[in-house]
Short mmCIF file of N, CA and C in Angstrom, two decimals:
data_model
loop_
_atom_site.label_atom_id
_atom_site.label_comp_id
_atom_site.label_asym_id
_atom_site.label_seq_id
_atom_site.Cartn_x
_atom_site.Cartn_y
_atom_site.Cartn_z
N MET A 661 -10.41 -35.68 18.79
CA MET A 661 -10.11 -35.32 17.43
C MET A 661 -11.02 -34.08 17.25
N ALA A 662 -11.79 -35.10 17.05
CA ALA A 662 -13.30 -33.52 16.32
C ALA A 662 -13.30 -32.23 17.32
N LEU A 663 -13.14 -31.99 18.71
CA LEU A 663 -12.95 -30.91 19.30
C LEU A 663 -11.74 -30.00 18.69
N LYS A 664 -10.80 -30.67 18.07
CA LYS A 664 -9.49 -29.93 18.08
C LYS A 664 -9.82 -29.64 16.73
N ASN A 665 -10.05 -30.29 15.02
CA ASN A 665 -10.70 -29.96 14.34
C ASN A 665 -11.71 -28.55 14.02
N LYS A 666 -12.82 -28.95 15.36
CA LYS A 666 -13.25 -27.71 15.24
C LYS A 666 -12.44 -26.53 15.86
N ARG A 667 -11.93 -26.89 16.51
CA ARG A 667 -11.35 -24.79 16.95
C ARG A 667 -9.92 -24.71 15.86
N LEU A 668 -9.28 -25.96 14.93
CA LEU A 668 -8.08 -25.32 14.26
C LEU A 668 -9.39 -24.72 13.26
N LEU A 669 -10.21 -25.34 12.64
CA LEU A 669 -11.71 -24.86 11.93
C LEU A 669 -11.89 -23.46 12.55
N LEU A 670 -12.46 -22.92 13.44
CA LEU A 670 -13.06 -21.48 13.77
C LEU A 670 -11.77 -20.49 14.03
N ALA A 671 -10.41 -21.36 14.05
CA ALA A 671 -9.25 -20.47 14.33
C ALA A 671 -8.92 -19.91 12.68
N LEU A 672 -9.16 -20.49 11.96
CA LEU A 672 -8.08 -20.43 10.79
C LEU A 672 -10.11 -19.51 10.31
N LEU A 673 -11.23 -19.64 10.24
CA LEU A 673 -12.13 -19.16 9.84
C LEU A 673 -12.36 -17.44 10.29
N GLY A 674 -11.32 -17.21 11.96
CA GLY A 674 -11.52 -16.22 12.48
C GLY A 674 -9.89 -15.93 11.56
N VAL A 675 -9.05 -16.13 11.60
CA VAL A 675 -8.08 -15.12 11.08
C VAL A 675 -8.45 -14.96 9.11
N TRP A 676 -9.53 -15.63 8.59
CA TRP A 676 -9.73 -15.49 6.90
C TRP A 676 -10.90 -13.80 7.24
N LEU A 677 -11.49 -14.39 8.09
CA LEU A 677 -12.70 -12.82 8.22
C LEU A 677 -11.91 -11.88 8.55
N CYS A 678 -10.75 -11.68 9.31
CA CYS A 678 -10.04 -10.83 9.88
C CYS A 678 -9.05 -10.11 8.99
N CYS A 679 -8.76 -11.17 8.18
CA CYS A 679 -7.91 -10.70 6.85
C CYS A 679 -9.16 -10.59 5.64
N ALA A 680 -10.00 -10.35 5.33
CA ALA A 680 -11.10 -10.04 4.21
C ALA A 680 -11.34 -8.79 4.78
N GLY A 681 -12.08 -8.46 5.93
CA GLY A 681 -12.63 -6.96 7.01
C GLY A 681 -11.54 -6.63 6.41
N CYS A 682 -10.25 -5.98 6.22
CA CYS A 682 -8.93 -5.68 6.57
C CYS A 682 -8.50 -4.95 4.74
N MET A 683 -8.54 -6.10 4.05
CA MET A 683 -8.97 -5.97 2.73
C MET A 683 -10.24 -5.30 1.72
N ASP A 684 -11.22 -4.79 2.63
CA ASP A 684 -12.04 -4.29 2.39
C ASP A 684 -12.36 -3.19 2.22
N THR A 685 -11.61 -1.96 1.56
CA THR A 685 -11.04 -0.85 1.55
C THR A 685 -11.75 -0.28 0.81
N LEU A 686 -12.64 -0.87 -0.28
CA LEU A 686 -13.17 -0.14 -1.44
C LEU A 686 -14.24 0.61 -1.11
N GLY A 687 -14.64 1.61 -1.84
CA GLY A 687 -15.94 2.84 -1.01
C GLY A 687 -15.41 3.17 0.11
N SER A 688 -14.41 3.11 0.91
CA SER A 688 -14.28 3.36 2.43
C SER A 688 -13.73 5.15 2.32
N ILE A 689 -14.22 6.05 3.24
CA ILE A 689 -13.33 7.55 3.11
C ILE A 689 -11.56 7.18 3.58
N VAL A 690 -11.38 8.42 3.14
CA VAL A 690 -9.45 8.49 3.38
C VAL A 690 -9.76 10.28 3.73
N PRO A 691 -9.27 9.87 5.48
CA PRO A 691 -9.15 11.07 5.78
C PRO A 691 -8.75 12.22 5.02
N ALA A 692 -8.71 13.27 5.23
CA ALA A 692 -8.23 14.40 4.10
C ALA A 692 -7.13 15.12 4.41
N ASP A 693 -6.29 14.25 5.76
CA ASP A 693 -5.04 14.84 5.76
C ASP A 693 -3.83 13.68 5.64
N ARG A 694 -4.29 12.68 4.68
CA ARG A 694 -3.95 11.28 4.74
C ARG A 694 -4.23 11.51 2.64
N ARG A 695 -4.67 12.02 2.29
CA ARG A 695 -4.50 12.30 0.93
C ARG A 695 -4.36 12.95 0.45
N ILE A 696 -3.10 12.28 -0.70
CA ILE A 696 -2.37 13.49 -1.64
C ILE A 696 -2.75 13.87 -3.06
N PRO A 697 -3.34 15.01 -2.74
CA PRO A 697 -3.75 15.20 -4.11
C PRO A 697 -3.02 15.16 -5.61
N LEU A 698 -3.32 14.30 -6.74
CA LEU A 698 -3.22 14.22 -7.68
C LEU A 698 -2.83 15.41 -8.97
N ILE A 699 -1.30 15.65 -9.77
CA ILE A 699 -1.51 16.62 -10.10
C ILE A 699 -0.82 15.98 -11.89
N PRO A 700 -1.98 16.48 -12.14
CA PRO A 700 -1.35 15.73 -14.00
C PRO A 700 -0.72 16.47 -14.57
N GLY A 701 -0.01 15.31 -15.29
CA GLY A 701 0.94 16.50 -16.05
C GLY A 701 2.90 16.37 -15.98
N ASP A 702 3.67 17.08 -15.48
CA ASP A 702 4.98 17.20 -14.60
C ASP A 702 4.86 16.17 -13.74
N PRO A 703 6.23 15.86 -13.84
CA PRO A 703 6.32 14.42 -12.77
C PRO A 703 5.94 15.48 -11.11
N GLN A 704 5.85 15.01 -10.52
CA GLN A 704 5.82 15.36 -8.93
C GLN A 704 6.20 14.48 -7.66
N THR A 705 6.85 15.02 -6.57
CA THR A 705 7.86 14.70 -5.73
C THR A 705 7.12 14.44 -4.37
N GLY A 706 7.51 13.52 -3.66
CA GLY A 706 7.08 13.81 -1.87
C GLY A 706 7.99 13.05 -1.70
N SER A 707 6.95 12.87 0.45
CA SER A 707 8.13 11.65 1.48
C SER A 707 6.45 11.25 1.66
N PHE A 708 6.29 10.13 1.69
CA PHE A 708 5.16 8.97 3.08
C PHE A 708 6.47 8.63 4.28
N LYS A 709 6.19 8.76 5.27
CA LYS A 709 7.29 9.09 6.53
C LYS A 709 6.26 7.76 7.68
N ALA A 710 5.95 6.69 7.35
CA ALA A 710 5.51 5.95 8.87
C ALA A 710 6.88 5.91 9.83
N PHE A 711 6.54 5.37 11.19
CA PHE A 711 7.62 5.26 11.89
C PHE A 711 8.12 4.05 11.40
N GLU A 712 8.60 2.86 11.07
CA GLU A 712 9.01 1.98 10.22
C GLU A 712 9.71 2.34 8.80
N PHE A 713 9.62 3.67 8.40
CA PHE A 713 10.16 4.09 6.80
C PHE A 713 9.70 4.81 6.44
N VAL A 714 10.65 5.33 5.43
CA VAL A 714 10.12 6.68 4.75
C VAL A 714 10.04 6.13 3.14
N LEU A 715 8.93 6.21 2.31
CA LEU A 715 8.93 6.43 0.49
C LEU A 715 8.80 7.55 0.14
N ASN A 716 10.51 8.32 -0.71
CA ASN A 716 10.75 9.24 -1.03
C ASN A 716 10.22 8.65 -2.73
N TYR A 717 9.23 9.17 -3.17
CA TYR A 717 8.51 9.06 -3.91
C TYR A 717 8.27 10.76 -5.04
N THR A 718 8.04 9.47 -6.65
CA THR A 718 8.25 10.40 -7.85
C THR A 718 6.68 10.13 -8.23
N TYR A 719 5.66 10.87 -8.73
CA TYR A 719 4.56 10.26 -9.25
C TYR A 719 4.23 11.29 -10.43
N ARG A 720 3.99 10.78 -11.60
CA ARG A 720 3.95 11.35 -13.14
C ARG A 720 1.92 10.82 -13.05
N LEU A 721 1.09 11.54 -13.20
CA LEU A 721 -0.22 10.93 -13.65
C LEU A 721 -0.75 11.71 -15.11
N THR A 722 -1.00 10.90 -16.33
CA THR A 722 -1.02 11.10 -18.08
C THR A 722 -2.07 10.36 -17.92
N ARG A 723 -2.58 11.59 -18.76
CA ARG A 723 -4.44 11.10 -19.24
C ARG A 723 -3.78 11.37 -21.01
N GLN A 724 -4.61 9.95 -21.39
CA GLN A 724 -4.83 10.28 -22.87
C GLN A 724 -5.38 11.35 -23.39
N ASN A 725 -4.92 12.47 -24.82
CA ASN A 725 -5.71 13.61 -24.70
C ASN A 725 -6.83 14.64 -23.48
N GLY A 726 -5.59 14.60 -22.49
CA GLY A 726 -6.66 14.87 -21.32
C GLY A 726 -7.61 14.23 -20.09
N GLN A 727 -8.15 13.64 -21.18
CA GLN A 727 -9.62 12.50 -21.28
C GLN A 727 -8.38 11.53 -19.65
N LEU A 728 -9.62 10.83 -18.73
CA LEU A 728 -9.55 9.53 -18.03
C LEU A 728 -9.90 8.65 -18.49
N PRO A 729 -9.61 7.34 -18.26
CA PRO A 729 -8.90 7.32 -17.20
C PRO A 729 -7.26 7.32 -17.60
N GLY A 730 -6.67 7.08 -16.89
CA GLY A 730 -5.15 7.76 -16.92
C GLY A 730 -4.37 6.63 -16.40
N LYS A 731 -3.01 7.15 -16.40
CA LYS A 731 -1.79 5.73 -15.81
C LYS A 731 -1.05 6.55 -14.93
N LEU A 732 -1.26 6.05 -12.98
CA LEU A 732 -0.32 6.93 -12.78
C LEU A 732 0.90 6.21 -12.56
N ARG A 733 2.48 6.68 -12.89
CA ARG A 733 3.29 5.91 -12.94
C ARG A 733 3.88 6.54 -11.12
N ILE A 734 4.06 5.45 -10.63
CA ILE A 734 5.69 5.56 -9.04
C ILE A 734 6.52 4.87 -8.76
N ASP A 735 7.50 6.20 -9.08
CA ASP A 735 8.83 5.84 -8.45
C ASP A 735 9.22 6.22 -6.79
N GLY A 736 10.53 5.81 -6.49
CA GLY A 736 10.62 6.07 -5.54
C GLY A 736 11.57 4.98 -4.64
N SER A 737 12.44 4.86 -3.67
CA SER A 737 12.97 4.90 -2.67
C SER A 737 12.98 4.96 -1.33
N ILE A 738 13.23 3.63 -0.29
CA ILE A 738 12.64 3.94 0.78
C ILE A 738 13.72 3.59 1.96
N GLY A 739 13.88 4.27 2.84
CA GLY A 739 14.61 4.71 3.61
C GLY A 739 14.18 4.56 5.33
N LEU A 740 15.04 3.23 5.65
CA LEU A 740 14.28 2.74 6.77
C LEU A 740 14.68 3.37 7.84
N ASN A 741 14.26 3.26 8.95
CA ASN A 741 14.22 4.43 10.48
C ASN A 741 14.50 3.99 11.60
N ALA A 742 14.23 2.78 11.50
CA ALA A 742 13.75 1.98 13.12
C ALA A 742 13.85 0.53 13.45
N GLY A 743 15.31 0.33 12.81
CA GLY A 743 15.97 -0.91 12.21
C GLY A 743 15.78 -1.90 11.24
N ALA A 744 15.76 -3.17 11.32
CA ALA A 744 15.83 -3.79 10.19
C ALA A 744 14.18 -4.45 10.34
N LEU A 745 13.76 -4.29 8.60
CA LEU A 745 12.18 -5.11 8.98
C LEU A 745 12.45 -6.27 8.63
N ASP A 746 11.96 -6.98 9.23
CA ASP A 746 11.26 -9.07 8.60
C ASP A 746 10.69 -9.07 7.37
N SER A 747 9.66 -7.55 7.32
CA SER A 747 8.49 -7.83 5.95
C SER A 747 8.04 -6.62 6.31
N LEU A 748 7.79 -6.55 4.97
CA LEU A 748 6.97 -4.48 4.89
C LEU A 748 6.31 -4.42 3.22
N SER A 749 5.14 -4.59 3.57
CA SER A 749 4.04 -4.03 1.25
C SER A 749 3.64 -2.70 1.89
N ILE A 750 3.59 -2.59 0.89
CA ILE A 750 3.30 -0.60 0.74
C ILE A 750 2.08 -0.65 -0.64
N TRP A 751 0.54 -0.55 0.10
CA TRP A 751 -0.75 -0.14 -0.92
C TRP A 751 -0.27 1.15 -1.58
N VAL A 752 -1.43 1.96 -2.87
CA VAL A 752 -1.92 3.26 -2.71
C VAL A 752 -3.32 2.78 -3.28
N HIS A 753 -3.45 3.79 -2.58
CA HIS A 753 -5.14 3.80 -2.71
C HIS A 753 -5.51 4.79 -3.70
N LEU A 754 -6.39 4.78 -4.65
CA LEU A 754 -6.89 5.76 -5.59
C LEU A 754 -8.12 6.19 -5.05
N LEU A 755 -8.16 7.68 -5.03
CA LEU A 755 -9.17 8.26 -4.01
C LEU A 755 -10.20 8.84 -5.52
N ASP A 756 -11.68 9.04 -5.17
CA ASP A 756 -12.32 10.33 -5.36
C ASP A 756 -11.98 11.42 -4.99
N GLY A 757 -12.68 12.78 -5.24
CA GLY A 757 -12.61 14.35 -4.85
C GLY A 757 -13.18 13.71 -3.41
N SER A 758 -13.82 13.44 -2.65
CA SER A 758 -14.59 12.88 -1.67
C SER A 758 -13.65 11.86 -0.36
N GLY A 759 -12.49 11.61 -1.25
CA GLY A 759 -12.00 10.62 -0.76
C GLY A 759 -11.94 9.22 -0.56
N LYS A 760 -13.18 8.44 -1.30
CA LYS A 760 -13.46 7.45 -1.27
C LYS A 760 -12.45 6.66 -2.05
N VAL A 761 -12.51 5.80 -1.29
CA VAL A 761 -11.28 5.08 -2.67
C VAL A 761 -11.67 3.99 -2.94
N LEU A 762 -11.18 3.80 -5.03
CA LEU A 762 -11.83 3.77 -5.79
C LEU A 762 -11.01 2.63 -6.03
N SER A 763 -10.32 2.34 -5.73
CA SER A 763 -9.35 0.74 -6.07
C SER A 763 -7.76 1.03 -5.22
N PHE A 764 -7.45 0.01 -5.84
CA PHE A 764 -6.01 0.02 -4.48
C PHE A 764 -5.02 -1.18 -4.96
N GLN A 765 -3.48 -0.76 -5.20
CA GLN A 765 -3.27 -1.73 -5.81
C GLN A 765 -2.02 -1.56 -4.77
N ASN A 766 -1.14 -3.14 -4.44
CA ASN A 766 0.25 -3.49 -4.06
C ASN A 766 1.27 -2.60 -4.84
N ILE A 767 1.60 -2.12 -4.21
CA ILE A 767 2.89 -1.58 -5.01
C ILE A 767 4.78 -2.06 -4.60
N TYR A 768 4.75 -2.29 -3.35
CA TYR A 768 5.61 -2.85 -2.76
C TYR A 768 5.88 -4.51 -2.03
N ALA A 769 6.47 -5.26 -2.09
CA ALA A 769 6.31 -6.53 -1.44
C ALA A 769 7.76 -6.80 -0.87
N VAL A 770 7.87 -7.36 0.20
CA VAL A 770 8.40 -7.79 0.79
C VAL A 770 8.12 -8.58 1.59
N GLY A 771 8.98 -10.32 1.65
CA GLY A 771 7.93 -11.43 2.97
C GLY A 771 9.10 -11.62 3.61
N TYR A 772 8.89 -12.00 4.53
CA TYR A 772 9.34 -12.47 6.31
C TYR A 772 10.78 -13.50 5.55
N LYS A 773 11.81 -12.58 6.64
CA LYS A 773 13.16 -12.57 6.07
C LYS A 773 13.54 -12.89 4.84
N SER A 774 13.32 -12.81 4.03
CA SER A 774 13.52 -13.02 2.47
C SER A 774 14.92 -12.70 2.45
N GLY A 775 15.81 -11.54 3.44
CA GLY A 775 17.12 -11.83 2.79
C GLY A 775 17.22 -10.32 3.10
N GLY A 776 17.82 -9.80 1.54
CA GLY A 776 18.12 -8.52 1.21
C GLY A 776 16.99 -7.77 0.78
N MET A 777 16.40 -6.67 1.31
CA MET A 777 15.91 -6.48 1.26
C MET A 777 15.91 -4.67 0.26
N SER A 778 15.36 -4.82 -0.96
CA SER A 778 14.99 -3.79 -1.88
C SER A 778 14.72 -2.42 -1.75
N ARG A 779 15.13 -1.45 -2.15
CA ARG A 779 14.48 -0.21 -1.67
C ARG A 779 14.46 0.18 -3.12
N GLU A 780 13.90 -0.54 -4.13
CA GLU A 780 13.62 0.35 -5.19
C GLU A 780 11.82 0.09 -4.93
N VAL A 781 10.66 1.13 -5.33
CA VAL A 781 9.60 1.17 -5.57
C VAL A 781 9.51 1.67 -7.38
N SER A 782 8.59 1.15 -7.90
CA SER A 782 8.47 0.91 -8.92
C SER A 782 6.73 0.70 -9.47
N ALA A 783 6.14 1.54 -9.47
CA ALA A 783 4.64 0.88 -10.32
C ALA A 783 3.76 1.76 -11.18
N GLU A 784 2.61 1.30 -12.17
CA GLU A 784 1.91 1.53 -12.42
C GLU A 784 1.09 1.11 -12.87
N LEU A 785 -0.44 2.06 -12.20
CA LEU A 785 -1.38 2.04 -11.97
C LEU A 785 -2.11 2.24 -12.92
N GLU A 786 -3.43 2.14 -13.27
CA GLU A 786 -4.57 2.56 -14.29
C GLU A 786 -5.45 3.50 -13.17
N ALA A 787 -5.29 4.72 -13.17
CA ALA A 787 -6.03 5.31 -12.30
C ALA A 787 -7.41 5.71 -13.38
N PRO A 788 -9.12 5.20 -12.01
CA PRO A 788 -10.10 5.28 -12.90
C PRO A 788 -10.83 6.53 -13.40
N PRO A 789 -11.22 6.88 -14.01
CA PRO A 789 -12.03 8.16 -14.35
C PRO A 789 -12.51 9.05 -13.35
N GLU A 790 -12.32 8.87 -12.17
CA GLU A 790 -12.98 9.99 -11.17
C GLU A 790 -11.68 10.16 -10.18
N THR A 791 -10.38 9.31 -10.18
CA THR A 791 -9.19 9.71 -9.78
C THR A 791 -9.07 10.82 -9.18
N ALA A 792 -8.41 11.93 -8.17
CA ALA A 792 -8.42 12.98 -8.01
C ALA A 792 -7.15 12.71 -6.63
N ALA A 793 -7.39 11.73 -6.36
CA ALA A 793 -5.49 11.76 -4.64
C ALA A 793 -5.61 10.63 -4.89
N MET A 794 -4.52 10.24 -3.88
CA MET A 794 -3.67 8.54 -3.38
C MET A 794 -3.54 8.86 -2.07
N SER A 795 -3.49 7.53 -1.78
CA SER A 795 -2.61 8.30 0.20
C SER A 795 -2.33 6.49 -0.36
N PHE A 796 -1.38 6.04 0.86
CA PHE A 796 -0.31 5.05 0.61
C PHE A 796 -0.83 4.39 2.07
N PHE A 797 -1.04 2.99 2.40
CA PHE A 797 -1.14 2.13 3.25
C PHE A 797 -0.44 0.83 3.13
N TYR A 798 0.07 0.44 4.62
CA TYR A 798 1.20 -0.91 4.76
C TYR A 798 0.70 -1.48 5.74
N THR A 799 1.99 -2.50 5.64
CA THR A 799 1.98 -3.45 6.79
C THR A 799 3.63 -3.57 7.25
N ALA A 800 3.94 -3.50 8.06
CA ALA A 800 5.27 -4.09 8.11
C ALA A 800 5.62 -4.41 9.64
N GLN A 801 6.77 -5.32 9.56
CA GLN A 801 6.93 -6.62 10.97
C GLN A 801 8.49 -6.31 11.24
N MET A 802 8.60 -5.78 12.60
CA MET A 802 10.14 -5.17 12.39
C MET A 802 10.74 -6.28 13.23
N GLN A 803 12.11 -6.80 12.59
CA GLN A 803 13.34 -7.22 13.08
C GLN A 803 12.65 -8.01 14.25
N ARG A 804 13.03 -9.10 14.80
CA ARG A 804 13.12 -9.55 16.22
C ARG A 804 14.22 -10.68 16.30
N GLY A 805 14.55 -10.22 17.22
CA GLY A 805 16.57 -10.73 17.14
C GLY A 805 17.62 -9.95 16.51
N GLY A 806 18.42 -10.90 16.31
CA GLY A 806 19.74 -10.43 15.22
C GLY A 806 19.78 -10.96 14.51
N TYR A 807 19.38 -12.33 14.06
CA TYR A 807 19.48 -13.18 12.87
C TYR A 807 18.75 -12.29 11.53
N ARG A 808 18.61 -12.51 9.58
CA ARG A 808 18.27 -11.82 9.10
C ARG A 808 18.21 -13.22 8.53
#
């Protein structure tokens, strides 16, 4: 019994360390080809394409009296590319001019086999003063079998 408990404890510790490492993105540098420059003022449109889905989005960066911090509003819709998904989570990383991650926030999450997946995305984030760009990060799990 003691050996079984030690194995379970070690397995849980390993999972926790992996998850903590995945979320330790603050301060990391996002490659230039994954950065989306933010233009303050009028709404801007774009799309983020992944194997599993496409996120068509509109964003608007507003600043009080031209000063930062500001608000970043993101609205969009998701189209599936590769069949049904059991889960999907999308994060936005806010970046400085060199691509360093200043902050990140989950803007969309649908859990395992949650039934009807909403295709709409809507989020408002506070943009730190140095914010110059954003990038998207996601995790997805393809549906297995024919059942939902």
